[in-house]
Each structure stands twice: as C-alpha cells, then as structure tokens.
Short mmCIF file of C-alpha atoms in Angstrom, two decimals:
data_model
loop_
_atom_site.label_atom_id
_atom_site.label_comp_id
_atom_site.label_asym_id
_atom_site.label_seq_id
_atom_site.Cartn_x
_atom_site.Cartn_y
_atom_site.Cartn_z
CA MET A 28 27.57 -0.92 3.83
CA LYS A 29 26.55 2.00 2.34
CA TYR A 30 22.91 3.20 3.25
CA SER A 31 22.71 0.40 5.49
CA GLY A 32 20.00 2.56 7.53
CA PHE A 33 17.99 2.27 4.54
CA TYR A 34 18.38 -1.50 4.24
CA LEU A 35 17.63 -2.08 7.61
CA TYR A 36 14.43 -0.06 7.71
CA GLN A 37 13.46 -2.27 4.57
CA VAL A 38 13.88 -5.40 6.79
CA ALA A 39 11.92 -4.08 9.76
CA ASP A 40 9.58 -2.91 7.31
CA ILE A 41 8.92 -6.51 5.72
CA LEU A 42 8.80 -7.94 9.22
CA PHE A 43 6.22 -5.43 10.50
CA THR A 44 4.08 -4.80 7.62
CA SER A 45 3.86 -8.66 6.39
CA SER A 46 2.78 -9.30 9.89
CA CYS A 47 -0.18 -7.16 9.70
CA ARG A 48 -1.22 -8.72 6.46
CA ALA A 49 -0.97 -12.22 7.46
CA LEU A 50 -3.13 -11.23 10.59
CA ALA A 51 -5.80 -9.90 8.24
CA MET A 52 -5.65 -12.76 6.09
CA LEU A 53 -6.39 -15.20 8.89
CA VAL A 54 -9.29 -13.05 10.26
CA ALA A 55 -10.43 -13.30 6.51
CA TRP A 56 -10.19 -16.93 6.39
CA LEU A 57 -11.57 -17.48 9.66
CA MET A 58 -14.67 -15.34 9.22
CA ILE A 59 -15.25 -16.76 5.69
CA ASN A 60 -14.57 -20.58 6.14
CA GLN A 61 -15.12 -21.43 9.93
CA TYR A 62 -17.60 -18.53 10.85
CA HIS A 63 -19.40 -18.11 7.26
CA GLN A 64 -19.92 -14.61 7.91
CA PRO A 65 -18.74 -12.89 4.56
CA VAL A 66 -20.96 -9.72 4.68
CA SER A 67 -19.67 -8.96 8.42
CA LEU A 68 -16.04 -9.60 7.09
CA GLY A 69 -16.79 -6.55 4.47
CA TRP A 70 -18.14 -4.33 6.92
CA LEU A 71 -15.07 -5.20 9.14
CA ILE A 72 -12.66 -4.28 6.29
CA THR A 73 -14.48 -1.38 5.89
CA LEU A 74 -14.40 0.05 9.35
CA SER A 75 -10.47 -0.70 9.17
CA TRP A 76 -10.09 1.41 6.24
CA LEU A 77 -12.48 4.18 7.77
CA SER A 78 -9.93 4.22 10.94
CA GLN A 79 -7.12 4.25 8.73
CA ILE A 80 -8.43 7.10 6.97
CA MET A 81 -9.24 9.32 9.89
CA VAL A 82 -5.82 8.54 11.66
CA LEU A 83 -3.99 9.65 8.57
CA ILE A 84 -5.91 13.00 8.20
CA GLY A 85 -4.87 13.45 11.72
CA LEU A 86 -1.50 12.58 11.21
CA SER A 87 -1.15 15.16 8.42
CA PHE A 88 -1.57 18.35 10.93
CA ILE A 89 1.24 17.07 12.93
CA SER A 90 3.54 14.69 10.92
CA SER A 91 5.76 17.59 10.62
CA ARG A 92 6.48 17.71 14.27
CA MET A 93 6.96 13.89 14.87
CA ASP A 94 10.05 11.95 15.25
CA LYS A 95 10.25 9.30 12.58
CA LYS A 96 12.12 7.13 15.08
CA THR A 97 10.00 7.51 17.57
CA THR A 98 6.69 6.68 15.57
CA LEU A 99 8.26 3.25 14.45
CA VAL A 100 9.48 2.28 17.88
CA LEU A 101 5.92 3.14 19.09
CA CYS A 102 4.01 1.62 16.72
CA SER A 103 5.73 -1.80 16.22
CA LEU A 104 5.88 -1.75 20.43
CA VAL A 105 1.95 -1.51 20.58
CA GLY A 106 1.45 -4.15 17.86
CA CYS A 107 3.97 -6.45 19.58
CA LEU A 108 1.98 -5.92 22.87
CA GLY A 109 -1.40 -6.61 21.34
CA LEU A 110 -0.38 -9.77 19.63
CA VAL A 111 1.59 -10.93 22.84
CA GLY A 112 -1.36 -10.15 24.92
CA LEU A 113 -3.73 -11.82 22.67
CA SER A 114 -1.22 -14.94 22.65
CA LEU A 115 -1.29 -15.25 26.51
CA SER A 116 -5.01 -14.89 26.64
CA ALA A 117 -6.92 -17.98 28.20
CA GLU A 118 -10.13 -16.96 26.29
CA TRP A 119 -10.52 -15.15 22.86
CA GLY A 120 -12.73 -15.60 20.05
CA ILE A 121 -13.31 -13.77 16.50
CA ALA A 122 -14.02 -10.22 18.05
CA HIS A 123 -10.74 -10.44 19.70
CA LEU A 124 -9.19 -11.21 16.24
CA ALA A 125 -10.94 -8.61 14.61
CA ALA A 126 -10.00 -5.79 17.33
CA LEU A 127 -6.63 -6.96 17.19
CA PHE A 128 -6.95 -7.04 13.30
CA LEU A 129 -8.42 -3.23 13.45
CA LEU A 130 -5.27 -1.81 15.55
CA THR A 131 -2.49 -3.44 13.56
CA SER A 132 -4.19 -2.13 10.23
CA VAL A 133 -4.13 1.58 11.70
CA LEU A 134 -0.30 0.92 13.29
CA SER A 135 0.74 -0.28 9.89
CA ILE A 136 -0.99 2.57 7.82
CA ILE A 137 0.67 5.28 10.29
CA ILE A 138 4.10 3.63 9.23
CA GLN A 139 3.62 3.29 5.72
CA PRO A 140 4.37 7.44 4.75
CA ILE A 141 7.54 7.18 6.19
CA GLY A 142 8.78 4.47 4.21
CA ASN A 143 8.36 7.03 0.95
CA SER A 144 9.49 10.35 2.98
CA ILE A 145 12.96 9.12 3.96
CA VAL A 146 14.10 7.80 0.80
CA PRO A 147 15.36 10.77 -0.61
CA GLU A 148 16.91 11.85 2.80
CA LEU A 149 18.57 8.66 2.77
CA PHE A 150 19.40 8.39 -0.37
CA ARG A 151 21.01 11.74 -1.00
CA GLY A 152 23.00 12.03 -4.22
CA ALA A 153 22.38 8.52 -5.18
CA ASP A 154 20.06 6.98 -7.61
CA LEU A 155 16.44 7.75 -6.75
CA GLN A 156 15.41 5.31 -9.02
CA SER A 157 17.13 2.43 -7.48
CA ALA A 158 15.97 3.46 -4.10
CA PHE A 159 11.81 3.69 -5.26
CA GLN A 160 12.29 0.55 -6.92
CA VAL A 161 13.81 -1.29 -3.68
CA ARG A 162 10.66 0.35 -2.12
CA GLY A 163 8.38 -1.37 -4.63
CA LEU A 164 9.84 -4.49 -4.27
CA ILE A 165 9.32 -4.64 -0.32
CA ASN A 166 5.67 -3.79 -0.88
CA SER A 167 5.64 -6.86 -3.24
CA ILE A 168 7.81 -9.11 -0.38
CA ASN A 169 4.92 -7.81 1.99
CA MET A 170 2.32 -9.12 -0.29
CA VAL A 171 4.10 -12.73 -0.98
CA LEU A 172 5.35 -12.80 2.42
CA GLY A 173 2.13 -11.80 4.61
CA ALA A 174 -0.14 -14.34 2.12
CA ALA A 175 2.23 -17.14 2.21
CA ILE A 176 3.13 -17.18 5.80
CA SER A 177 -0.31 -17.15 6.64
CA GLY A 178 -1.48 -19.55 3.83
CA LEU A 179 1.09 -22.01 5.04
CA VAL A 180 0.88 -21.83 8.63
CA ILE A 181 -2.73 -21.85 8.97
CA HIS A 182 -2.61 -24.74 7.04
CA ILE A 183 -0.09 -26.22 9.45
CA PHE A 184 -0.73 -24.60 12.65
CA THR A 185 -3.34 -23.52 15.10
CA THR A 186 -4.56 -19.64 15.43
CA ALA A 187 -2.89 -19.58 18.67
CA GLN A 188 0.47 -20.73 17.32
CA LEU A 189 0.04 -18.42 14.22
CA LEU A 190 -0.20 -15.38 16.93
CA TRP A 191 2.99 -16.18 18.54
CA ILE A 192 4.66 -16.55 15.33
CA LEU A 193 3.51 -13.14 14.20
CA SER A 194 4.70 -11.80 17.91
CA VAL A 195 8.07 -12.56 17.30
CA SER A 196 8.15 -11.26 13.86
CA VAL A 197 6.93 -8.04 14.77
CA ALA A 198 9.41 -7.97 18.14
CA GLY A 199 12.22 -8.15 15.50
CA ALA A 200 10.90 -5.34 13.45
CA LEU A 201 10.70 -3.55 16.86
CA LEU A 202 14.35 -3.98 17.84
CA ILE A 203 15.67 -3.30 14.18
CA PHE A 204 13.74 0.33 14.22
CA SER A 205 15.32 0.99 17.97
CA GLY A 206 18.58 0.68 16.89
CA LEU A 207 17.87 2.46 13.43
CA LYS A 208 20.15 5.79 12.89
CA LEU A 209 18.14 8.19 10.67
CA LYS A 210 20.12 11.05 9.01
CA PRO A 211 19.23 14.22 9.96
CA SER A 212 17.64 16.80 7.63
CA LEU A 213 20.17 18.87 5.74
CA ASN A 214 17.62 21.67 6.35
CA GLN A 215 18.13 22.70 9.75
CA GLU A 216 15.19 24.74 9.63
CA LYS A 217 12.35 23.34 11.95
CA SER A 218 9.64 22.54 9.41
CA THR A 219 6.07 24.04 10.57
CA PHE A 220 4.50 23.08 7.42
CA SER A 221 1.70 20.55 8.05
CA ALA A 222 -1.74 19.50 6.32
CA THR A 223 -3.02 23.17 5.37
CA ALA A 224 0.24 23.91 3.10
CA ALA A 225 0.13 20.46 1.83
CA ILE A 226 -3.85 20.71 0.77
CA ARG A 227 -3.07 24.01 -0.74
CA ALA A 228 -0.08 22.54 -2.57
CA LEU A 229 -2.33 19.72 -3.76
CA ILE A 230 -4.72 21.69 -5.05
CA GLY A 231 -2.53 24.18 -7.18
CA ASN A 232 -0.54 21.02 -8.37
CA ARG A 233 -2.32 19.99 -11.80
CA LEU A 234 -0.23 16.88 -12.18
CA GLU A 235 -0.73 15.40 -8.67
CA ARG A 236 -4.30 16.09 -8.52
CA ARG A 237 -4.77 14.13 -11.55
CA ILE A 238 -2.48 11.29 -10.11
CA VAL A 239 -4.25 11.17 -6.66
CA CYS A 240 -7.61 10.77 -8.46
CA ILE A 241 -6.23 7.58 -10.46
CA ALA A 242 -4.46 6.31 -7.50
CA ALA A 243 -7.88 6.51 -5.42
CA LEU A 244 -9.98 5.33 -8.07
CA ALA A 245 -7.23 2.29 -8.12
CA ASN A 246 -7.48 1.52 -4.39
CA PHE A 247 -11.42 2.25 -5.00
CA ILE A 248 -11.07 -1.11 -7.06
CA LEU A 249 -8.20 -3.24 -5.78
CA THR A 250 -8.75 -3.11 -2.15
CA PRO A 251 -12.03 -4.76 -2.31
CA THR A 252 -10.73 -7.01 -5.03
CA LEU A 253 -7.93 -8.41 -2.96
CA PHE A 254 -8.95 -8.15 0.16
CA TYR A 255 -12.55 -9.05 -0.08
CA ILE A 256 -13.63 -10.77 -3.36
CA THR A 257 -10.40 -12.76 -3.90
CA PRO A 258 -11.26 -14.71 -0.34
CA ILE A 259 -15.10 -15.42 -1.25
CA ILE A 260 -14.08 -16.77 -4.84
CA VAL A 261 -11.45 -18.95 -3.48
CA VAL A 262 -13.34 -20.35 -0.66
CA GLU A 263 -16.97 -19.81 -2.02
CA HIS A 264 -16.67 -20.98 -6.17
CA TYR A 265 -13.43 -23.01 -5.98
CA GLN A 266 -14.03 -24.18 -2.43
CA GLY A 267 -10.17 -23.77 -1.86
CA SER A 268 -8.10 -24.50 1.21
CA ALA A 269 -6.25 -21.54 3.22
CA MET A 270 -2.96 -22.58 1.04
CA LEU A 271 -4.92 -21.94 -2.20
CA LEU A 272 -6.21 -18.63 -0.90
CA GLY A 273 -2.62 -18.05 0.29
CA LEU A 274 -1.51 -18.71 -3.27
CA ALA A 275 -4.04 -16.60 -5.00
CA GLU A 276 -2.92 -13.61 -2.93
CA ALA A 277 0.49 -14.30 -2.98
CA MET A 278 -0.06 -13.99 -6.97
CA PHE A 279 -0.58 -10.48 -6.71
CA GLY A 280 2.54 -10.03 -4.94
CA LEU A 281 4.56 -12.11 -7.24
CA GLY A 282 3.53 -9.76 -10.08
CA MET A 283 4.59 -6.72 -8.01
CA LEU A 284 7.80 -8.42 -7.69
CA CYS A 285 8.34 -8.99 -11.09
CA GLY A 286 7.28 -5.48 -11.74
CA GLY A 287 9.91 -4.05 -9.42
CA VAL A 288 12.71 -6.16 -10.88
CA CYS A 289 11.90 -5.19 -14.67
CA ILE A 290 10.80 -1.53 -14.39
CA SER A 291 14.13 0.28 -14.83
CA ARG A 292 14.18 -1.92 -18.24
CA LEU A 293 10.75 -0.86 -19.21
CA ASN A 294 11.14 2.58 -18.17
CA THR A 295 14.39 2.77 -20.67
CA LEU A 296 12.48 0.70 -23.42
CA LEU A 297 9.16 2.45 -23.15
CA SER A 298 9.82 5.71 -21.50
CA VAL A 299 8.26 6.50 -17.67
CA ARG A 300 5.44 8.17 -19.19
CA LEU A 301 4.07 5.19 -21.73
CA ASN A 302 5.10 2.61 -19.07
CA SER A 303 3.07 4.05 -16.07
CA VAL A 304 0.58 4.33 -18.75
CA SER A 305 1.01 0.84 -19.74
CA SER A 306 0.77 -0.30 -16.07
CA LEU A 307 -2.68 0.89 -15.72
CA ILE A 308 -3.93 -0.92 -18.80
CA LEU A 309 -2.13 -4.27 -17.37
CA VAL A 310 -4.23 -3.65 -14.38
CA ALA A 311 -7.48 -3.51 -16.46
CA VAL A 312 -6.36 -6.47 -18.41
CA GLY A 313 -5.57 -8.46 -15.17
CA LEU A 314 -9.00 -7.88 -13.33
CA GLY A 315 -10.72 -8.72 -16.76
CA MET A 316 -8.75 -12.10 -16.57
CA VAL A 317 -10.41 -12.73 -13.22
CA LEU A 318 -13.65 -12.01 -14.50
CA MET A 319 -13.40 -13.80 -17.80
CA LEU A 320 -11.44 -17.04 -17.63
CA PRO A 321 -13.89 -19.36 -15.76
CA TYR A 322 -10.98 -21.39 -14.32
CA LEU A 323 -8.45 -20.91 -10.89
CA ILE A 324 -5.67 -20.18 -13.69
CA GLY A 325 -7.60 -17.35 -14.88
CA LEU A 326 -7.79 -15.70 -11.38
CA LEU A 327 -3.92 -16.69 -10.46
CA LEU A 328 -2.76 -15.08 -13.54
CA GLY A 329 -5.16 -12.19 -13.64
CA LEU A 330 -4.07 -11.38 -10.31
CA ALA A 331 -0.09 -11.75 -11.06
CA ILE A 332 -0.91 -9.08 -14.01
CA THR A 333 -2.82 -6.65 -11.79
CA GLY A 334 0.27 -6.74 -9.31
CA LEU A 335 2.59 -6.46 -12.04
CA GLY A 336 0.82 -3.12 -13.30
CA THR A 337 0.00 -1.66 -9.77
CA VAL A 338 3.69 -1.63 -8.68
CA MET A 339 4.87 -0.12 -11.73
CA PHE A 340 2.50 2.64 -11.46
CA ASN A 341 3.28 3.11 -7.85
CA ILE A 342 7.22 3.20 -8.28
CA ASN A 343 7.37 5.85 -11.20
CA THR A 344 4.48 8.05 -9.59
CA ASN A 345 6.23 7.60 -6.04
CA LYS A 346 9.49 8.82 -7.31
CA ILE A 347 7.88 11.95 -9.02
CA ARG A 348 6.05 12.94 -5.87
CA CYS A 349 8.84 12.67 -3.28
CA SER A 350 11.58 13.92 -5.57
CA ALA A 351 9.70 16.81 -6.81
CA THR A 352 7.88 17.94 -3.49
CA PRO A 353 10.30 20.12 -1.27
CA GLU A 354 11.80 18.39 1.50
CA LYS A 355 10.32 20.47 4.30
CA LEU A 356 6.81 19.67 2.97
CA ARG A 357 7.52 15.74 2.01
CA ASN A 358 5.95 14.34 5.26
CA ALA A 359 2.69 16.44 5.38
CA PHE A 360 2.24 16.01 1.66
CA GLU A 361 2.55 12.26 2.10
CA SER A 362 0.47 11.87 4.63
CA ILE A 363 -2.42 13.81 3.26
CA TYR A 364 -1.86 12.27 -0.02
CA LEU A 365 -2.23 8.66 1.56
CA ALA A 366 -5.29 9.70 2.92
CA LEU A 367 -6.74 10.78 -0.19
CA CYS A 368 -5.95 7.83 -1.44
CA LEU A 369 -7.94 5.72 0.69
CA ILE A 370 -10.69 7.75 1.15
CA PRO A 371 -12.60 5.92 -1.54
CA ILE A 372 -11.65 2.43 -0.15
CA PRO A 373 -14.77 2.19 2.42
CA PHE A 374 -16.89 3.12 -0.48
CA GLY A 375 -15.47 0.65 -2.75
CA LEU A 376 -16.07 -2.25 -0.08
CA SER A 377 -19.15 -1.11 0.80
CA LEU A 378 -20.48 -1.25 -2.92
CA ALA A 379 -18.65 -4.66 -3.30
CA THR A 380 -20.23 -6.03 0.14
CA LEU A 381 -23.64 -4.82 -1.06
CA LEU A 382 -23.10 -6.41 -4.61
CA VAL A 383 -21.78 -9.83 -3.11
CA GLN A 384 -25.27 -9.97 -1.14
CA SER A 385 -27.11 -9.36 -4.48
CA ASN A 386 -24.57 -11.97 -6.31
CA HIS A 387 -23.35 -9.50 -8.94
CA LEU A 388 -19.56 -10.29 -8.30
CA SER A 389 -19.44 -10.44 -12.24
CA LEU A 390 -20.51 -7.05 -12.61
CA THR A 391 -18.48 -5.54 -10.41
CA LEU A 392 -15.34 -6.68 -11.72
CA ALA A 393 -16.24 -5.87 -15.17
CA GLY A 394 -16.93 -2.47 -14.13
CA PHE A 395 -13.68 -2.30 -12.24
CA SER A 396 -11.97 -3.03 -15.24
CA VAL A 397 -13.51 -0.47 -17.50
CA LEU A 398 -12.84 2.43 -14.96
CA ILE A 399 -8.84 1.60 -14.61
CA PHE A 400 -8.84 1.62 -18.12
CA GLY A 401 -10.33 4.85 -18.26
CA ALA A 402 -7.64 6.37 -16.08
CA ALA A 403 -4.93 5.08 -18.22
CA ILE A 404 -6.63 7.26 -20.51
CA MET A 405 -6.57 10.21 -18.23
CA LEU A 406 -2.78 9.81 -17.37
CA TYR A 407 -1.88 9.73 -21.11
CA ARG A 408 -3.74 12.98 -21.73
CA SER A 409 -1.94 14.81 -19.07
CA LYS A 410 0.51 17.20 -20.74
CA TYR A 411 2.59 17.96 -17.25
CA PHE A 412 2.83 14.34 -16.81
CA GLN A 413 4.54 14.11 -20.38
CA HIS A 414 6.67 16.81 -19.52
CA ILE A 415 7.84 15.72 -15.87
CA ALA A 416 8.14 12.28 -16.84
CA ASN A 417 11.04 13.03 -18.93
CA LEU A 418 13.21 14.99 -16.23
CA ASN A 419 16.41 13.22 -14.68
CA ASP A 420 17.03 13.12 -11.19
CA ALA A 421 18.91 16.38 -10.73
CA GLU A 422 15.98 18.44 -12.76
CA LEU A 423 13.31 16.32 -10.95
CA HIS A 424 14.75 17.40 -7.33
CA GLU A 425 12.16 19.89 -5.81
CA CYS A 426 10.93 20.85 -8.78
CA TYR A 427 7.12 21.33 -8.46
CA PRO A 428 7.67 24.92 -6.90
CA LYS A 429 9.17 25.82 -10.49
CA LEU A 430 6.37 24.22 -12.11
CA PHE A 431 3.32 25.22 -9.90
CA ALA A 432 4.59 28.55 -8.15
CA ASN A 433 1.29 30.02 -6.87
CA ALA A 434 0.65 26.57 -5.11
CA TYR A 435 3.88 26.51 -3.17
CA MET A 436 4.30 30.31 -2.92
CA LYS A 437 4.73 30.42 0.79
CA LEU A 438 7.14 27.63 0.81
CA THR A 439 10.03 29.67 -0.98
#
C-alpha cells in the first residue's frame, strides 16, 4: 500500500491518543460526580498543561537530535507500563489516577508534534492538502473515540475494567510504533538547528507570529471550555450521566470530523483565506450557542460547530506552516510553536476555575466568544496570509526563507 507507513502511524496515534483522552475524561467524571471536587479538577488540569508546556520547551532544544521512532516507542511503552501497573495494583485511589493522568498527558504531548512534522517527509511529491486533511480527521477521531469510549465504558464497566481496556489499546499502539519504518530525510546533513533558530525564525516570521497568537488565544479559550466547563455544565446543570458527558464531548469531535471531510471543497469554494477566517467565526458562534441556548441541544450543537471551525483552521494553518518551514528546522519549529500555543492554557484554566468558584460561567463564555471573533478579524487583515494562502503546494514548499529572509538567514 502506498504511504503505508503514514497510515499505520495514524492507527497507532488513534489508539494512543484516544486512550489518553479517555483517561482524562474518566478522571474528570470521577472528581466531579463521585468526589465532588470541581475546583480541584480545575487545578489538576492546570498542572497538567503546565507540565506539558515545560516538557515541550525542553524538547525544542533537543528535538533535532531525537529519533522519531525511538520517541514514539518509549512514550507508548511508559504509558502502557503505567496503565498496566495501576490495573494490577491492589489498592489505588483518585490520587493515583490523577498521577497517571498527568503522566499520560505529558507522553501524549511529546508525540503530538511528530504527527505534523513527518507529513512532508512521508508524502513527498504527493498532495499535502490530502495528508493534512487526514491528520485533521485523525484529531477528530481521537476526540470522538476518547469521549465515546470513556462515556460508554464508564456507564457499563468499572474503573478497573476501563484501565485494562486502555492498557490493551496503548499496547496496540506500542506494537505498531515498534514496527513502523520511517523514511530517512532526503537531507543527509545532520540538523543542528533547535530552539534558538526556531525562536529567531518565529520572531522574524510575521505571518506565523500572528497565527501563533491566534492559536494561543484559541487554546486559552477552548481547552477550559471543553475539558473543564463542559463537564461541569453536563453534570451540575443538566444532572447528566457519563454517557451524556461522553456525547457532549464527542459532538466536538463529530464537528471536527465533518470539518475534515468538507474542508477541501470549502477551500475551493471560498478560498483558503476566507475559509480559515470563517472557521474562527464558526468557533465564536459555537461558543455563543453554548451560552445563549438554554437547552441541552444548544450545548451539543454549539460544541459541534466549535469543533467544525477548529479543525478547518488547524488543517489550513498546519499545512502552511509545515510545508513552508525548511525541513531541517521543522521539528524544532513545531515543538516551540506548540509550546507557545499551550502557554496560555494554564492561565485560561485558572481564570475559568476562579470564575466557576464565583458562579460566573456565562460571563466566561461570552468573553471567550468575543475574543475569538476578534481573532478572525486579525487573521483577515493579514496581507501575508492573503498572499501565502493563494500559493500552490510547489510554491509553498519551504517558501518562508524567501518571504522572511532575515529570520532564516543562518539556515541558507
């Protein structure tokens, strides 16, 4: 099968990432419904994202010297051992589950940049739009499967049985990663560029500077909304079950799935630029629906529309960034870009936690919606985005050094 390595990687990614997502939802459900500690959950999720940011920043300094396959195998092996170890333990409580959640969240974020950075390598000479469309679909599948698996299994099985199911899933990812054959880079020169070069490139790249600000703002808003505010709304406002919580979060993933399927047609119909801007407007509208519609259907439709807009924006900007960035800088750039995108998340979670304590959820969502709409205007006004969104794959390939020569001068 052509590009079999790429598709095998996607299967392993689904098994690993959706398992981590399911574990996160299990912890959220238990802390809200069984232990009645929503505020403690907020601080736990904040600690999780802080840990992920610190790891990503550290990785950006060594990513160019890291072997991708070794990283994938080690992360899945550690995750599998953690899940099996807790499953075999005779006595464990919410503190042990919380610790395992922190571990798997870090392992998941280590793997995440690899999924984007290897696309141009595995799809050389092929349609990159299709490749990144597949990546967008995988992200949405992870959201749907993680939520659906945990919602259904929490409803049917015990926590111990769920841990065994997740152990088997991660073990499957480990086997696939171990047998994966990644193509060597065409550039035989050992890359020595890491975080310093990536930061210098990002500072001098006016387009990516703006996009990373928008992505950081989106993460500041969407992460607390999806992982913290939504479980509280479902459990405390609608008195929902684990199945309903799984459905609510799966609706976000279902919206992502729809966006991944229809993005090519919408890019052709509207243009990449207008579709990307419209995607941010959809996110703002979705958050507004969660706020303004008083019924459960408003929450579900709002999350689906938010997911739809999120994935289309991510697919378009990921394709531009990974294609236009020089290959020898790509790994470090992806790590530092992702780290900068994630830095606002703990602050967003802290703000949401404090507002939940003061019973200001509606104010939180209203402010989030307005900020995303402002981000859409920021992207629309970018002349660099207007130019680069019109380039074809051949013109887009490693074009950033040509557009922003000073930022990439030491790479040429």
